[in-house]
Structure formats: structure tokens, C-alpha cells
């Protein structure tokens, strides 16, 4: 009895009823018989126009915010105490001097390396001649 139910179930699942098959054919025929909707170029370009307008409003908003930030930074910088400005300036000068001394040291090391290479070249030339 179990085999009959299983077989009957699998048979029904594998083959659709005839009425469903006819409905599919009718829906395909109905679909094909319907006229195509005409192309609406405004519907296509409207999305891009909206994006363009949003981009322009975003740029305007960003420009306004950046201007406000620059103004706030300028006000903050002008309201700093003179001693703080001088201290910060001295720190920058010290950092610049540190970079300059490192560059000078690197230049001296480069010169010494060039001299070493010249000595090696002359020693090799003396050995080969």
C-alpha cells in the first residue's frame, strides 16, 4: 500500500495536469498578442536627470559646509593666544631644522659612499692592469 502511494505521488509530481499546460499556452498566446508599449524616453532619462540635480545640490551643500569650516578654522586661529602661536611656530622651526640636519647628514653619507665606490673602482683597475 505504501508503494502505491509513493508511486502515485511521484507520477503526479512529474507530469503536470493537462489543464495547467493549456493555461500556460493561453498565457503565452495572450502575452504575445498584447501590443508592445511604446518607448518613453522621458522615463529613461528622468532617472539620470534626477541624479544630476541631486549631484548639483550635493556640491552646493558641500561647498557651503566647506566654507563654514574654513571660516570657523580662521576664527579659531585668530582667537588663539599669541604665546600659543609662537610656541607652535618654534616647534615648526625646530622640526624644519631637524629635517635639514638629516638631509645634510644624508648628503655627507652619499659623498662618502661615492668616494668608497671610486676607491673600489681604482683598486679593481689597479688589480686588472
PDB file of C-alpha atoms in Angstrom:
ATOM      1  CA  UNK A   1       0.000   0.000   0.000  1.00  0.00           C
ATOM      2  CA  UNK A   2       2.905   2.353   0.746  1.00  0.00           C
ATOM      3  CA  UNK A   3       4.431   1.647  -2.651  1.00  0.00           C
ATOM      4  CA  UNK A   4       1.227   2.601  -4.407  1.00  0.00           C
ATOM      5  CA  UNK A   5       1.071   5.960  -2.634  1.00  0.00           C
ATOM      6  CA  UNK A   6       4.713   6.705  -3.362  1.00  0.00           C
ATOM      7  CA  UNK A   7       4.359   5.737  -6.999  1.00  0.00           C
ATOM      8  CA  UNK A   8       1.164   7.700  -7.375  1.00  0.00           C
ATOM      9  CA  UNK A   9       2.757  10.730  -5.692  1.00  0.00           C
ATOM     10  CA  UNK A  10       5.815  10.635  -7.899  1.00  0.00           C
ATOM     11  CA  UNK A  11       3.715  10.203 -11.018  1.00  0.00           C
ATOM     12  CA  UNK A  12       1.584  13.212 -10.175  1.00  0.00           C
ATOM     13  CA  UNK A  13       4.619  15.352  -9.330  1.00  0.00           C
ATOM     14  CA  UNK A  14       6.468  14.581 -12.553  1.00  0.00           C
ATOM     15  CA  UNK A  15       3.647  15.216 -15.053  1.00  0.00           C
ATOM     16  CA  UNK A  16       1.560  18.387 -14.732  1.00  0.00           C
ATOM     17  CA  UNK A  17      -2.158  18.105 -15.331  1.00  0.00           C
ATOM     18  CA  UNK A  18      -3.366  18.905 -18.817  1.00  0.00           C
ATOM     19  CA  UNK A  19      -5.378  21.924 -17.674  1.00  0.00           C
ATOM     20  CA  UNK A  20      -2.232  23.661 -16.293  1.00  0.00           C
ATOM     21  CA  UNK A  21      -0.426  23.063 -19.577  1.00  0.00           C
ATOM     22  CA  UNK A  22      -3.315  24.641 -21.523  1.00  0.00           C
ATOM     23  CA  UNK A  23      -3.315  27.643 -19.176  1.00  0.00           C
ATOM     24  CA  UNK A  24       0.394  28.171 -19.828  1.00  0.00           C
ATOM     25  CA  UNK A  25      -0.190  28.091 -23.578  1.00  0.00           C
ATOM     26  CA  UNK A  26      -3.035  30.550 -23.274  1.00  0.00           C
ATOM     27  CA  UNK A  27      -0.994  32.921 -21.148  1.00  0.00           C
ATOM     28  CA  UNK A  28       1.860  32.810 -23.663  1.00  0.00           C
ATOM     29  CA  UNK A  29      -0.559  33.443 -26.525  1.00  0.00           C
ATOM     30  CA  UNK A  30      -2.169  36.285 -24.596  1.00  0.00           C
ATOM     31  CA  UNK A  31       1.219  37.749 -23.829  1.00  0.00           C
ATOM     32  CA  UNK A  32       2.277  37.583 -27.464  1.00  0.00           C
ATOM     33  CA  UNK A  33      -0.986  39.067 -28.699  1.00  0.00           C
ATOM     34  CA  UNK A  34      -0.675  42.161 -26.490  1.00  0.00           C
ATOM     35  CA  UNK A  35       0.851  45.173 -28.269  1.00  0.00           C
ATOM     36  CA  UNK A  36       4.188  46.448 -27.054  1.00  0.00           C
ATOM     37  CA  UNK A  37       4.193  49.609 -25.007  1.00  0.00           C
ATOM     38  CA  UNK A  38       5.883  52.469 -26.850  1.00  0.00           C
ATOM     39  CA  UNK A  39       9.314  53.612 -25.705  1.00  0.00           C
ATOM     40  CA  UNK A  40       9.122  56.513 -23.277  1.00  0.00           C
ATOM     41  CA  UNK A  41      12.475  58.329 -23.462  1.00  0.00           C
ATOM     42  CA  UNK A  42      11.488  60.681 -20.644  1.00  0.00           C
ATOM     43  CA  UNK A  43      11.126  57.761 -18.244  1.00  0.00           C
ATOM     44  CA  UNK A  44      14.634  56.615 -19.141  1.00  0.00           C
ATOM     45  CA  UNK A  45      16.326  59.991 -18.906  1.00  0.00           C
ATOM     46  CA  UNK A  46      14.400  61.164 -15.848  1.00  0.00           C
ATOM     47  CA  UNK A  47      16.483  58.942 -13.553  1.00  0.00           C
ATOM     48  CA  UNK A  48      19.716  60.465 -14.845  1.00  0.00           C
ATOM     49  CA  UNK A  49      18.322  63.979 -14.698  1.00  0.00           C
ATOM     50  CA  UNK A  50      17.317  63.430 -11.072  1.00  0.00           C
ATOM     51  CA  UNK A  51      20.795  62.093 -10.247  1.00  0.00           C
ATOM     52  CA  UNK A  52      22.369  65.099 -11.955  1.00  0.00           C
ATOM     53  CA  UNK A  53      20.190  67.515  -9.987  1.00  0.00           C
ATOM     54  CA  UNK A  54      20.981  65.693  -6.744  1.00  0.00           C
ATOM     55  CA  UNK A  55      24.684  65.908  -7.589  1.00  0.00           C
ATOM     56  CA  UNK A  56      24.432  69.651  -8.149  1.00  0.00           C
ATOM     57  CA  UNK A  57      22.581  70.177  -4.872  1.00  0.00           C
ATOM     58  CA  UNK A  58      25.141  67.988  -3.089  1.00  0.00           C
ATOM     59  CA  UNK A  59      28.007  70.054  -4.499  1.00  0.00           C
ATOM     60  CA  UNK A  60      26.307  73.269  -3.405  1.00  0.00           C
ATOM     61  CA  UNK A  61      25.736  71.864   0.092  1.00  0.00           C
ATOM     62  CA  UNK A  62      29.330  70.614   0.275  1.00  0.00           C
ATOM     63  CA  UNK A  63      30.669  73.992  -0.844  1.00  0.00           C
ATOM     64  CA  UNK A  64      28.636  75.745   1.832  1.00  0.00           C
ATOM     65  CA  UNK A  65      29.834  73.360   4.538  1.00  0.00           C
ATOM     66  CA  UNK A  66      33.476  73.719   3.475  1.00  0.00           C
ATOM     67  CA  UNK A  67      33.156  77.492   3.525  1.00  0.00           C
ATOM     68  CA  UNK A  68      31.707  77.331   7.045  1.00  0.00           C
ATOM     69  CA  UNK A  69      34.575  75.044   8.117  1.00  0.00           C
ATOM     70  CA  UNK A  70      37.185  77.401   6.677  1.00  0.00           C
ATOM     71  CA  UNK A  71      35.551  80.363   8.398  1.00  0.00           C
ATOM     72  CA  UNK A  72      35.403  78.510  11.727  1.00  0.00           C
ATOM     73  CA  UNK A  73      39.062  77.497  11.403  1.00  0.00           C
ATOM     74  CA  UNK A  74      40.049  81.065  10.596  1.00  0.00           C
ATOM     75  CA  UNK A  75      38.155  82.385  13.627  1.00  0.00           C
ATOM     76  CA  UNK A  76      39.740  79.729  15.845  1.00  0.00           C
ATOM     77  CA  UNK A  77      43.239  80.505  14.523  1.00  0.00           C
ATOM     78  CA  UNK A  78      42.786  84.253  15.059  1.00  0.00           C
ATOM     79  CA  UNK A  79      41.493  83.777  18.585  1.00  0.00           C
ATOM     80  CA  UNK A  80      44.482  81.708  19.746  1.00  0.00           C
ATOM     81  CA  UNK A  81      46.728  83.366  22.307  1.00  0.00           C
ATOM     82  CA  UNK A  82      49.959  84.811  20.927  1.00  0.00           C
ATOM     83  CA  UNK A  83      52.103  82.643  23.201  1.00  0.00           C
ATOM     84  CA  UNK A  84      50.491  79.507  21.775  1.00  0.00           C
ATOM     85  CA  UNK A  85      51.072  80.719  18.215  1.00  0.00           C
ATOM     86  CA  UNK A  86      54.730  81.494  18.963  1.00  0.00           C
ATOM     87  CA  UNK A  87      55.243  78.126  20.665  1.00  0.00           C
ATOM     88  CA  UNK A  88      53.736  76.306  17.701  1.00  0.00           C
ATOM     89  CA  UNK A  89      55.881  78.367  15.313  1.00  0.00           C
ATOM     90  CA  UNK A  90      59.001  77.470  17.299  1.00  0.00           C
ATOM     91  CA  UNK A  91      58.069  73.785  17.153  1.00  0.00           C
ATOM     92  CA  UNK A  92      57.722  74.021  13.376  1.00  0.00           C
ATOM     93  CA  UNK A  93      61.112  75.747  13.094  1.00  0.00           C
ATOM     94  CA  UNK A  94      62.706  73.009  15.232  1.00  0.00           C
ATOM     95  CA  UNK A  95      61.155  70.298  13.054  1.00  0.00           C
ATOM     96  CA  UNK A  96      62.412  72.041   9.904  1.00  0.00           C
ATOM     97  CA  UNK A  97      65.919  72.286  11.360  1.00  0.00           C
ATOM     98  CA  UNK A  98      65.784  68.563  12.209  1.00  0.00           C
ATOM     99  CA  UNK A  99      64.832  67.713   8.638  1.00  0.00           C
ATOM    100  CA  UNK A 100      67.582  69.966   7.281  1.00  0.00           C
ATOM    101  CA  UNK A 101      70.215  68.345   9.513  1.00  0.00           C
ATOM    102  CA  UNK A 102      69.039  64.869   8.432  1.00  0.00           C
ATOM    103  CA  UNK A 103      69.318  65.947   4.788  1.00  0.00           C
ATOM    104  CA  UNK A 104      72.833  67.297   5.400  1.00  0.00           C
ATOM    105  CA  UNK A 105      73.849  64.027   7.086  1.00  0.00           C
ATOM    106  CA  UNK A 106      72.444  62.027   4.183  1.00  0.00           C
ATOM    107  CA  UNK A 107      74.383  64.210   1.739  1.00  0.00           C
ATOM    108  CA  UNK A 108      77.621  63.595   3.688  1.00  0.00           C
ATOM    109  CA  UNK A 109      76.942  59.848   3.686  1.00  0.00           C
ATOM    110  CA  UNK A 110      76.227  59.953  -0.044  1.00  0.00           C
ATOM    111  CA  UNK A 111      79.540  61.724  -0.678  1.00  0.00           C
ATOM    112  CA  UNK A 112      81.394  59.145   1.426  1.00  0.00           C
ATOM    113  CA  UNK A 113      79.680  56.328  -0.468  1.00  0.00           C
ATOM    114  CA  UNK A 114      80.707  57.871  -3.800  1.00  0.00           C
ATOM    115  CA  UNK A 115      84.313  58.137  -2.560  1.00  0.00           C
ATOM    116  CA  UNK A 116      84.206  54.494  -1.460  1.00  0.00           C
ATOM    117  CA  UNK A 117      82.916  53.408  -4.867  1.00  0.00           C
ATOM    118  CA  UNK A 118      85.678  55.419  -6.572  1.00  0.00           C
ATOM    119  CA  UNK A 119      88.325  53.761  -4.348  1.00  0.00           C
ATOM    120  CA  UNK A 120      86.944  50.305  -5.171  1.00  0.00           C
ATOM    121  CA  UNK A 121      86.917  51.108  -8.894  1.00  0.00           C
ATOM    122  CA  UNK A 122      90.500  52.359  -8.793  1.00  0.00           C
ATOM    123  CA  UNK A 123      91.582  49.293  -6.778  1.00  0.00           C
ATOM    124  CA  UNK A 124      89.929  46.969  -9.306  1.00  0.00           C
ATOM    125  CA  UNK A 125      91.533  48.892 -12.162  1.00  0.00           C
ATOM    126  CA  UNK A 126      94.943  48.546 -10.487  1.00  0.00           C
ATOM    127  CA  UNK A 127      94.429  44.791  -9.990  1.00  0.00           C
ATOM    128  CA  UNK A 128      93.340  44.159 -13.585  1.00  0.00           C
ATOM    129  CA  UNK A 129      96.069  46.197 -15.289  1.00  0.00           C
TER     130      UNK A 129
END
